[in-house]
Structure formats: C-alpha cells, structure tokens
PDB file of N, CA and C in Angstrom:
ATOM      1  N   MET A  20     119.719  95.083  67.782  1.00 81.00           N
ATOM      2  CA  MET A  20     118.651  95.999  67.417  1.00 81.00           C
ATOM      3  C   MET A  20     117.287  95.316  67.485  1.00 81.00           C
ATOM      4  N   LYS A  21     117.231  94.063  67.008  1.00 86.00           N
ATOM      5  CA  LYS A  21     115.966  93.329  67.045  1.00 86.00           C
ATOM      6  C   LYS A  21     115.543  93.048  68.482  1.00 86.00           C
ATOM      7  N   ALA A  22     116.516  92.781  69.348  1.00 87.00           N
ATOM      8  CA  ALA A  22     116.195  92.523  70.756  1.00 87.00           C
ATOM      9  C   ALA A  22     115.606  93.767  71.408  1.00 87.00           C
ATOM     10  N   LEU A  23     116.165  94.926  71.091  1.00 88.00           N
ATOM     11  CA  LEU A  23     115.657  96.183  71.638  1.00 88.00           C
ATOM     12  C   LEU A  23     114.236  96.448  71.158  1.00 88.00           C
ATOM     13  N   LEU A  24     113.982  96.190  69.895  1.00 88.00           N
ATOM     14  CA  LEU A  24     112.643  96.363  69.337  1.00 88.00           C
ATOM     15  C   LEU A  24     111.663  95.395  69.996  1.00 88.00           C
ATOM     16  N   ALA A  25     112.092  94.153  70.205  1.00 88.00           N
ATOM     17  CA  ALA A  25     111.232  93.159  70.850  1.00 88.00           C
ATOM     18  C   ALA A  25     110.892  93.579  72.281  1.00 88.00           C
ATOM     19  N   ILE A  26     111.869  94.094  72.996  1.00 91.00           N
ATOM     20  CA  ILE A  26     111.631  94.560  74.366  1.00 91.00           C
ATOM     21  C   ILE A  26     110.657  95.731  74.368  1.00 91.00           C
ATOM     22  N   ALA A  27     110.824  96.653  73.437  1.00 88.00           N
ATOM     23  CA  ALA A  27     109.920  97.804  73.344  1.00 88.00           C
ATOM     24  C   ALA A  27     108.494  97.355  73.040  1.00 88.00           C
ATOM     25  N   VAL A  28     108.343  96.374  72.165  1.00 89.00           N
ATOM     26  CA  VAL A  28     107.012  95.862  71.824  1.00 89.00           C
ATOM     27  C   VAL A  28     106.382  95.178  73.037  1.00 89.00           C
ATOM     28  N   ILE A  29     107.167  94.410  73.771  1.00 90.00           N
ATOM     29  CA  ILE A  29     106.653  93.732  74.963  1.00 90.00           C
ATOM     30  C   ILE A  29     106.225  94.749  76.017  1.00 90.00           C
ATOM     31  N   ILE A  30     107.054  95.748  76.268  1.00 84.00           N
ATOM     32  CA  ILE A  30     106.707  96.784  77.248  1.00 84.00           C
ATOM     33  C   ILE A  30     105.454  97.536  76.810  1.00 84.00           C
ATOM     34  N   GLY A  31     105.372  97.860  75.528  1.00 83.00           N
ATOM     35  CA  GLY A  31     104.190  98.543  75.010  1.00 83.00           C
ATOM     36  C   GLY A  31     102.937  97.699  75.156  1.00 83.00           C
ATOM     37  N   GLY A  32     103.052  96.405  74.894  1.00 84.00           N
ATOM     38  CA  GLY A  32     101.909  95.504  75.040  1.00 84.00           C
ATOM     39  C   GLY A  32     101.442  95.388  76.481  1.00 84.00           C
ATOM     40  N   VAL A  33     102.383  95.265  77.385  1.00 80.00           N
ATOM     41  CA  VAL A  33     102.037  95.187  78.809  1.00 80.00           C
ATOM     42  C   VAL A  33     101.372  96.487  79.258  1.00 80.00           C
ATOM     43  N   ALA A  34     101.923  97.623  78.845  1.00 76.00           N
ATOM     44  CA  ALA A  34     101.340  98.921  79.214  1.00 76.00           C
ATOM     45  C   ALA A  34      99.933  99.064  78.646  1.00 76.00           C
ATOM     46  N   TRP A  35      99.726  98.611  77.416  1.00 81.00           N
ATOM     47  CA  TRP A  35      98.399  98.693  76.803  1.00 81.00           C
ATOM     48  C   TRP A  35      97.419  97.783  77.535  1.00 81.00           C
ATOM     49  N   PHE A  36      97.841  96.555  77.837  1.00 81.00           N
ATOM     50  CA  PHE A  36      96.961  95.574  78.458  1.00 81.00           C
ATOM     51  C   PHE A  36      96.611  95.955  79.896  1.00 81.00           C
ATOM     52  N   TYR A  37      97.589  96.411  80.657  1.00 78.00           N
ATOM     53  CA  TYR A  37      97.386  96.724  82.070  1.00 78.00           C
ATOM     54  C   TYR A  37      97.255  98.219  82.348  1.00 78.00           C
ATOM     55  N   GLY A  38      97.215  99.038  81.323  1.00 76.00           N
ATOM     56  CA  GLY A  38      97.211 100.492  81.497  1.00 76.00           C
ATOM     57  C   GLY A  38      96.076 101.017  82.346  1.00 76.00           C
ATOM     58  N   ASP A  39      94.850 100.546  82.089  1.00 83.00           N
ATOM     59  CA  ASP A  39      93.705 101.031  82.866  1.00 83.00           C
ATOM     60  C   ASP A  39      93.823 100.653  84.337  1.00 83.00           C
ATOM     61  N   ALA A  40      94.264  99.433  84.593  1.00 84.00           N
ATOM     62  CA  ALA A  40      94.420  98.994  85.985  1.00 84.00           C
ATOM     63  C   ALA A  40      95.506  99.809  86.684  1.00 84.00           C
ATOM     64  N   MET A  41      96.635 100.013  86.001  1.00 84.00           N
ATOM     65  CA  MET A  41      97.720 100.795  86.608  1.00 84.00           C
ATOM     66  C   MET A  41      97.278 102.223  86.879  1.00 84.00           C
ATOM     67  N   ALA A  42      96.524 102.816  85.946  1.00 86.00           N
ATOM     68  CA  ALA A  42      96.041 104.184  86.143  1.00 86.00           C
ATOM     69  C   ALA A  42      95.069 104.249  87.320  1.00 86.00           C
ATOM     70  N   GLY A  43      94.222 103.237  87.458  1.00 90.00           N
ATOM     71  CA  GLY A  43      93.284 103.197  88.582  1.00 90.00           C
ATOM     72  C   GLY A  43      93.999 103.099  89.919  1.00 90.00           C
ATOM     73  N   TYR A  44      94.991 102.217  89.985  1.00 90.00           N
ATOM     74  CA  TYR A  44      95.778 102.099  91.215  1.00 90.00           C
ATOM     75  C   TYR A  44      96.526 103.397  91.505  1.00 90.00           C
ATOM     76  N   ALA A  45      97.033 104.043  90.464  1.00 90.00           N
ATOM     77  CA  ALA A  45      97.764 105.301  90.647  1.00 90.00           C
ATOM     78  C   ALA A  45      96.832 106.394  91.162  1.00 90.00           C
ATOM     79  N   ARG A  46      95.610 106.466  90.620  1.00 93.00           N
ATOM     80  CA  ARG A  46      94.642 107.464  91.095  1.00 93.00           C
ATOM     81  C   ARG A  46      94.268 107.212  92.554  1.00 93.00           C
ATOM     82  N   ALA A  47      94.047 105.952  92.908  1.00 92.00           N
ATOM     83  CA  ALA A  47      93.715 105.626  94.300  1.00 92.00           C
ATOM     84  C   ALA A  47      94.888 105.952  95.226  1.00 92.00           C
ATOM     85  N   GLY A  48      96.086 105.619  94.804  1.00 93.00           N
ATOM     86  CA  GLY A  48      97.272 105.884  95.621  1.00 93.00           C
ATOM     87  C   GLY A  48      97.539 107.361  95.816  1.00 93.00           C
ATOM     88  N   THR A  49      97.331 108.155  94.754  1.00 95.00           N
ATOM     89  CA  THR A  49      97.567 109.593  94.892  1.00 95.00           C
ATOM     90  C   THR A  49      96.487 110.248  95.746  1.00 95.00           C
ATOM     91  N   ALA A  50      95.235 109.797  95.616  1.00 95.00           N
ATOM     92  CA  ALA A  50      94.167 110.351  96.454  1.00 95.00           C
ATOM     93  C   ALA A  50      94.435 110.035  97.925  1.00 95.00           C
ATOM     94  N   TYR A  51      94.804 108.801  98.202  1.00 94.00           N
ATOM     95  CA  TYR A  51      95.126 108.385  99.571  1.00 94.00           C
ATOM     96  C   TYR A  51      96.322 109.174 100.102  1.00 94.00           C
ATOM     97  N   GLY A  52      97.359 109.280  99.297  1.00 95.00           N
ATOM     98  CA  GLY A  52      98.567 109.983  99.719  1.00 95.00           C
ATOM     99  C   GLY A  52      98.334 111.461  99.972  1.00 95.00           C
ATOM    100  N   ALA A  53      97.582 112.117  99.082  1.00 96.00           N
ATOM    101  CA  ALA A  53      97.311 113.548  99.241  1.00 96.00           C
ATOM    102  C   ALA A  53      96.481 113.813 100.493  1.00 96.00           C
ATOM    103  N   LYS A  54      95.429 113.032 100.692  1.00 96.00           N
ATOM    104  CA  LYS A  54      94.554 113.224 101.859  1.00 96.00           C
ATOM    105  C   LYS A  54      95.309 112.965 103.155  1.00 96.00           C
ATOM    106  N   ASN A  55      96.024 111.852 103.219  1.00 95.00           N
ATOM    107  CA  ASN A  55      96.757 111.542 104.447  1.00 95.00           C
ATOM    108  C   ASN A  55      97.918 112.499 104.674  1.00 95.00           C
ATOM    109  N   GLY A  56      98.608 112.877 103.613  1.00 96.00           N
ATOM    110  CA  GLY A  56      99.705 113.835 103.747  1.00 96.00           C
ATOM    111  C   GLY A  56      99.214 115.190 104.228  1.00 96.00           C
ATOM    112  N   CYS A  57      98.087 115.635 103.682  1.00 96.00           N
ATOM    113  CA  CYS A  57      97.502 116.915 104.095  1.00 96.00           C
ATOM    114  C   CYS A  57      97.061 116.857 105.559  1.00 96.00           C
ATOM    115  N   SER A  58      96.401 115.771 105.943  1.00 96.00           N
ATOM    116  CA  SER A  58      95.949 115.630 107.333  1.00 96.00           C
ATOM    117  C   SER A  58      97.126 115.572 108.292  1.00 96.00           C
ATOM    118  N   CYS A  59      98.141 114.823 107.922  1.00 95.00           N
ATOM    119  CA  CYS A  59      99.341 114.709 108.754  1.00 95.00           C
ATOM    120  C   CYS A  59     100.005 116.073 108.922  1.00 95.00           C
ATOM    121  N   ARG A  60     100.102 116.805 107.828  1.00 95.00           N
ATOM    122  CA  ARG A  60     100.817 118.088 107.821  1.00 95.00           C
ATOM    123  C   ARG A  60     100.021 119.195 108.497  1.00 95.00           C
ATOM    124  N   HIS A  61      98.757 119.367 108.104  1.00 94.00           N
ATOM    125  CA  HIS A  61      97.997 120.545 108.523  1.00 94.00           C
ATOM    126  C   HIS A  61      97.074 120.299 109.712  1.00 94.00           C
ATOM    127  N   ILE A  62      96.753 119.060 110.017  1.00 95.00           N
ATOM    128  CA  ILE A  62      95.965 118.764 111.212  1.00 95.00           C
ATOM    129  C   ILE A  62      96.886 118.236 112.307  1.00 95.00           C
ATOM    130  N   GLY A  63      97.770 117.315 111.931  1.00 95.00           N
ATOM    131  CA  GLY A  63      98.706 116.748 112.896  1.00 95.00           C
ATOM    132  C   GLY A  63      99.868 117.662 113.225  1.00 95.00           C
ATOM    133  N   GLY A  64     100.128 118.648 112.347  1.00 94.00           N
ATOM    134  CA  GLY A  64     101.196 119.609 112.591  1.00 94.00           C
ATOM    135  C   GLY A  64     102.601 119.055 112.404  1.00 94.00           C
ATOM    136  N   ARG A  65     102.709 117.934 111.703  1.00 95.00           N
ATOM    137  CA  ARG A  65     104.020 117.330 111.488  1.00 95.00           C
ATOM    138  C   ARG A  65     104.665 117.881 110.224  1.00 95.00           C
ATOM    139  N   ASP A  66     105.961 117.717 110.124  1.00 93.00           N
ATOM    140  CA  ASP A  66     106.723 118.099 108.943  1.00 93.00           C
ATOM    141  C   ASP A  66     106.405 117.114 107.817  1.00 93.00           C
ATOM    142  N   LEU A  67     106.356 117.592 106.560  1.00 92.00           N
ATOM    143  CA  LEU A  67     106.014 116.721 105.437  1.00 92.00           C
ATOM    144  C   LEU A  67     107.002 115.564 105.301  1.00 92.00           C
ATOM    145  N   ALA A  68     108.261 115.793 105.619  1.00 91.00           N
ATOM    146  CA  ALA A  68     109.244 114.703 105.556  1.00 91.00           C
ATOM    147  C   ALA A  68     108.855 113.579 106.510  1.00 91.00           C
ATOM    148  N   SER A  69     108.332 113.926 107.655  1.00 92.00           N
ATOM    149  CA  SER A  69     107.859 112.925 108.615  1.00 92.00           C
ATOM    150  C   SER A  69     106.609 112.221 108.090  1.00 92.00           C
ATOM    151  N   CYS A  70     105.745 112.966 107.421  1.00 88.00           N
ATOM    152  CA  CYS A  70     104.509 112.390 106.875  1.00 88.00           C
ATOM    153  C   CYS A  70     104.801 111.382 105.770  1.00 88.00           C
ATOM    154  N   ARG A  71     105.878 111.594 105.028  1.00 86.00           N
ATOM    155  CA  ARG A  71     106.239 110.652 103.960  1.00 86.00           C
ATOM    156  C   ARG A  71     106.498 109.257 104.509  1.00 86.00           C
ATOM    157  N   ASP A  72     106.934 109.178 105.753  1.00 86.00           N
ATOM    158  CA  ASP A  72     107.210 107.882 106.376  1.00 86.00           C
ATOM    159  C   ASP A  72     105.937 107.089 106.654  1.00 86.00           C
ATOM    160  N   ASP A  73     104.776 107.724 106.582  1.00 85.00           N
ATOM    161  CA  ASP A  73     103.502 107.057 106.868  1.00 85.00           C
ATOM    162  C   ASP A  73     102.931 106.313 105.666  1.00 85.00           C
ATOM    163  N   LYS A  74     103.554 106.436 104.504  1.00 83.00           N
ATOM    164  CA  LYS A  74     103.033 105.753 103.319  1.00 83.00           C
ATOM    165  C   LYS A  74     103.053 104.244 103.547  1.00 83.00           C
ATOM    166  N   VAL A  75     102.019 103.567 103.050  1.00 84.00           N
ATOM    167  CA  VAL A  75     101.920 102.117 103.210  1.00 84.00           C
ATOM    168  C   VAL A  75     102.708 101.400 102.115  1.00 84.00           C
ATOM    169  N   ASP A  76     102.916 100.105 102.302  1.00 86.00           N
ATOM    170  CA  ASP A  76     103.632  99.310 101.302  1.00 86.00           C
ATOM    171  C   ASP A  76     102.959  99.449  99.939  1.00 86.00           C
ATOM    172  N   GLY A  77     103.749  99.516  98.899  1.00 83.00           N
ATOM    173  CA  GLY A  77     103.231  99.642  97.545  1.00 83.00           C
ATOM    174  C   GLY A  77     103.088 101.075  97.073  1.00 83.00           C
ATOM    175  N   MET A  78     103.448 102.042  97.912  1.00 87.00           N
ATOM    176  CA  MET A  78     103.301 103.445  97.534  1.00 87.00           C
ATOM    177  C   MET A  78     104.642 104.111  97.251  1.00 87.00           C
ATOM    178  N   ALA A  79     105.635 103.314  96.882  1.00 89.00           N
ATOM    179  CA  ALA A  79     106.967 103.868  96.630  1.00 89.00           C
ATOM    180  C   ALA A  79     106.972 104.847  95.462  1.00 89.00           C
ATOM    181  N   ALA A  80     106.054 104.681  94.512  1.00 91.00           N
ATOM    182  CA  ALA A  80     106.016 105.555  93.336  1.00 91.00           C
ATOM    183  C   ALA A  80     105.211 106.829  93.569  1.00 91.00           C
ATOM    184  N   VAL A  81     104.610 106.983  94.752  1.00 95.00           N
ATOM    185  CA  VAL A  81     103.815 108.175  95.066  1.00 95.00           C
ATOM    186  C   VAL A  81     104.716 109.188  95.766  1.00 95.00           C
ATOM    187  N   PHE A  82     104.822 110.377  95.164  1.00 95.00           N
ATOM    188  CA  PHE A  82     105.669 111.445  95.699  1.00 95.00           C
ATOM    189  C   PHE A  82     104.788 112.565  96.237  1.00 95.00           C
ATOM    190  N   LEU A  83     105.143 113.110  97.403  1.00 96.00           N
ATOM    191  CA  LEU A  83     104.376 114.180  98.044  1.00 96.00           C
ATOM    192  C   LEU A  83     105.115 115.506  97.972  1.00 96.00           C
ATOM    193  N   THR A  84     104.372 116.569  97.660  1.00 96.00           N
ATOM    194  CA  THR A  84     104.891 117.938  97.707  1.00 96.00           C
ATOM    195  C   THR A  84     103.833 118.796  98.398  1.00 96.00           C
ATOM    196  N   GLU A  85     104.271 119.932  98.938  1.00 95.00           N
ATOM    197  CA  GLU A  85     103.300 120.793  99.611  1.00 95.00           C
ATOM    198  C   GLU A  85     103.422 122.238  99.165  1.00 95.00           C
ATOM    199  N   ASP A  86     102.310 122.947  99.295  1.00 96.00           N
ATOM    200  CA  ASP A  86     102.255 124.386  99.090  1.00 96.00           C
ATOM    201  C   ASP A  86     101.812 124.964 100.431  1.00 96.00           C
ATOM    202  N   GLU A  87     102.758 125.494 101.186  1.00 93.00           N
ATOM    203  CA  GLU A  87     102.455 125.975 102.538  1.00 93.00           C
ATOM    204  C   GLU A  87     101.465 127.130 102.525  1.00 93.00           C
ATOM    205  N   ASP A  88     101.587 128.040 101.547  1.00 95.00           N
ATOM    206  CA  ASP A  88     100.685 129.191 101.484  1.00 95.00           C
ATOM    207  C   ASP A  88      99.249 128.761 101.213  1.00 95.00           C
ATOM    208  N   ASP A  89      99.080 127.730 100.392  1.00 95.00           N
ATOM    209  CA  ASP A  89      97.758 127.241 100.013  1.00 95.00           C
ATOM    210  C   ASP A  89      97.245 126.169 100.974  1.00 95.00           C
ATOM    211  N   LYS A  90      98.088 125.751 101.917  1.00 96.00           N
ATOM    212  CA  LYS A  90      97.773 124.670 102.848  1.00 96.00           C
ATOM    213  C   LYS A  90      97.301 123.430 102.097  1.00 96.00           C
ATOM    214  N   SER A  91      98.103 123.014 101.108  1.00 97.00           N
ATOM    215  CA  SER A  91      97.746 121.847 100.311  1.00 97.00           C
ATOM    216  C   SER A  91      98.928 120.901 100.183  1.00 97.00           C
ATOM    217  N   VAL A  92      98.598 119.646  99.933  1.00 97.00           N
ATOM    218  CA  VAL A  92      99.594 118.614  99.653  1.00 97.00           C
ATOM    219  C   VAL A  92      99.176 117.931  98.361  1.00 97.00           C
ATOM    220  N   THR A  93     100.128 117.775  97.451  1.00 97.00           N
ATOM    221  CA  THR A  93      99.883 117.098  96.184  1.00 97.00           C
ATOM    222  C   THR A  93     100.663 115.799  96.155  1.00 97.00           C
ATOM    223  N   ALA A  94      99.970 114.730  95.789  1.00 97.00           N
ATOM    224  CA  ALA A  94     100.598 113.420  95.614  1.00 97.00           C
ATOM    225  C   ALA A  94     100.622 113.123  94.121  1.00 97.00           C
ATOM    226  N   THR A  95     101.751 112.624  93.636  1.00 97.00           N
ATOM    227  CA  THR A  95     101.926 112.388  92.207  1.00 97.00           C
ATOM    228  C   THR A  95     102.575 111.039  91.953  1.00 97.00           C
ATOM    229  N   VAL A  96     102.056 110.335  90.951  1.00 94.00           N
ATOM    230  CA  VAL A  96     102.751 109.206  90.338  1.00 94.00           C
ATOM    231  C   VAL A  96     103.156 109.747  88.973  1.00 94.00           C
ATOM    232  N   PRO A  97     104.434 110.008  88.759  1.00 93.00           N
ATOM    233  CA  PRO A  97     104.873 110.697  87.544  1.00 93.00           C
ATOM    234  C   PRO A  97     104.290 110.108  86.256  1.00 93.00           C
ATOM    235  N   LEU A  98     103.788 111.002  85.426  1.00 88.00           N
ATOM    236  CA  LEU A  98     103.232 110.705  84.107  1.00 88.00           C
ATOM    237  C   LEU A  98     101.930 109.913  84.133  1.00 88.00           C
ATOM    238  N   ILE A  99     101.398 109.595  85.320  1.00 90.00           N
ATOM    239  CA  ILE A  99     100.184 108.779  85.366  1.00 90.00           C
ATOM    240  C   ILE A  99      99.047 109.480  86.105  1.00 90.00           C
ATOM    241  N   ALA A 100      99.282 109.945  87.338  1.00 93.00           N
ATOM    242  CA  ALA A 100      98.194 110.510  88.139  1.00 93.00           C
ATOM    243  C   ALA A 100      98.723 111.539  89.128  1.00 93.00           C
ATOM    244  N   SER A 101      97.839 112.465  89.500  1.00 96.00           N
ATOM    245  CA  SER A 101      98.165 113.490  90.481  1.00 96.00           C
ATOM    246  C   SER A 101      96.878 113.888  91.194  1.00 96.00           C
ATOM    247  N   GLU A 102      96.979 114.125  92.485  1.00 97.00           N
ATOM    248  CA  GLU A 102      95.814 114.538  93.269  1.00 97.00           C
ATOM    249  C   GLU A 102      96.277 115.515  94.343  1.00 97.00           C
ATOM    250  N   THR A 103      95.445 116.518  94.626  1.00 97.00           N
ATOM    251  CA  THR A 103      95.764 117.526  95.633  1.00 97.00           C
ATOM    252  C   THR A 103      94.670 117.561  96.687  1.00 97.00           C
ATOM    253  N   ALA A 104      95.076 117.673  97.946  1.00 97.00           N
ATOM    254  CA  ALA A 104      94.142 117.858  99.058  1.00 97.00           C
ATOM    255  C   ALA A 104      94.488 119.175  99.739  1.00 97.00           C
ATOM    256  N   ARG A 105      93.461 119.960 100.076  1.00 97.00           N
ATOM    257  CA  ARG A 105      93.650 121.257 100.722  1.00 97.00           C
ATOM    258  C   ARG A 105      92.976 121.260 102.093  1.00 97.00           C
ATOM    259  N   TYR A 106      93.617 121.950 103.021  1.00 97.00           N
ATOM    260  CA  TYR A 106      93.049 122.090 104.359  1.00 97.00           C
ATOM    261  C   TYR A 106      92.036 123.225 104.352  1.00 97.00           C
ATOM    262  N   HIS A 107      90.833 122.938 104.856  1.00 95.00           N
ATOM    263  CA  HIS A 107      89.772 123.938 105.006  1.00 95.00           C
ATOM    264  C   HIS A 107      89.368 123.960 106.477  1.00 95.00           C
ATOM    265  N   GLU A 108      89.466 125.120 107.103  1.00 93.00           N
ATOM    266  CA  GLU A 108      89.111 125.268 108.516  1.00 93.00           C
ATOM    267  C   GLU A 108      87.693 124.743 108.746  1.00 93.00           C
ATOM    268  N   GLY A 109      87.531 123.898 109.730  1.00 92.00           N
ATOM    269  CA  GLY A 109      86.222 123.343 110.057  1.00 92.00           C
ATOM    270  C   GLY A 109      85.866 122.077 109.297  1.00 92.00           C
ATOM    271  N   PHE A 110      86.546 121.813 108.192  1.00 91.00           N
ATOM    272  CA  PHE A 110      86.267 120.623 107.386  1.00 91.00           C
ATOM    273  C   PHE A 110      87.447 119.665 107.332  1.00 91.00           C
ATOM    274  N   GLY A 111      88.630 120.146 107.605  1.00 95.00           N
ATOM    275  CA  GLY A 111      89.828 119.315 107.490  1.00 95.00           C
ATOM    276  C   GLY A 111      90.360 119.329 106.074  1.00 95.00           C
ATOM    277  N   CYS A 112      90.996 118.267 105.684  1.00 96.00           N
ATOM    278  CA  CYS A 112      91.596 118.173 104.349  1.00 96.00           C
ATOM    279  C   CYS A 112      90.617 117.531 103.376  1.00 96.00           C
ATOM    280  N   VAL A 113      90.418 118.188 102.250  1.00 95.00           N
ATOM    281  CA  VAL A 113      89.469 117.733 101.238  1.00 95.00           C
ATOM    282  C   VAL A 113      90.199 117.641  99.906  1.00 95.00           C
ATOM    283  N   LEU A 114      89.967 116.545  99.183  1.00 96.00           N
ATOM    284  CA  LEU A 114      90.556 116.396  97.855  1.00 96.00           C
ATOM    285  C   LEU A 114      89.940 117.405  96.900  1.00 96.00           C
ATOM    286  N   ASP A 115      90.760 118.009  96.052  1.00 93.00           N
ATOM    287  CA  ASP A 115      90.254 118.980  95.075  1.00 93.00           C
ATOM    288  C   ASP A 115      89.189 118.366  94.182  1.00 93.00           C
ATOM    289  N   SER A 116      89.352 117.110  93.825  1.00 80.00           N
ATOM    290  CA  SER A 116      88.391 116.475  92.921  1.00 80.00           C
ATOM    291  C   SER A 116      87.028 116.283  93.578  1.00 80.00           C
ATOM    292  N   TRP A 117      86.913 116.477  94.880  1.00 68.00           N
ATOM    293  CA  TRP A 117      85.646 116.332  95.581  1.00 68.00           C
ATOM    294  C   TRP A 117      84.944 117.661  95.791  1.00 68.00           C
ATOM    295  N   GLU A 118      85.608 118.759  95.437  1.00 58.00           N
ATOM    296  CA  GLU A 118      84.999 120.073  95.611  1.00 58.00           C
ATOM    297  C   GLU A 118      84.117 120.398  94.419  1.00 58.00           C
ATOM    298  N   ASP A 119      83.097 121.210  94.655  1.00 52.00           N
ATOM    299  CA  ASP A 119      82.205 121.640  93.561  1.00 52.00           C
ATOM    300  C   ASP A 119      82.843 122.685  92.711  1.00 52.00           C
TER     301      ASP A 119
END
C-alpha cells in the first residue's frame, strides 16, 4: 500500500512539475495534426486513414477524427488538448482557434 502511495505521489509530482510543458507540446501537436490532417484529407483528397500515416515521430498520442459534413479534422491528445481545422474554399484549412 505504501509503495502504491509513493508511486502516486511521484507521478503527481512529475505531472505538476512538467504539466505546463506537456500541455504546450500537446497543444502544438494537436494544432499541427489538425491542420495537416485537414489539408491531407480535404485538399489532397486522401482518406483520413492514409493521412494518419503522415504523423511525425513523437505524435503517437495525437489521434485524428473527421467530420465529413463539416469538412473538418480534429486532433486530440486525450485529457490534455484538442484542436480542429476546417476547410474553407479559397483559404484551405484553417484552425478554429485562428478564426475571429
């Protein structure tokens, strides 16, 4: 029981100490994933499963989903960050957080 408590305290301490950095990396990864996934899908015309193969090293925790009707792709790091990019005719794929 004490070992389990010690492990929980260590994990909590690491999460507290590195939390801001991890959240920043997660936000950058989801923004990159959403924009590239949207461009691959709606500009390149490829299947989203094929676009998932384009993720760079270190993006294993970034998951892509799409809304075909909305022409959008959402990238998520579970419980940490999420970003959506939508295709706009004439502008390409734009992150929702960049829209007014």
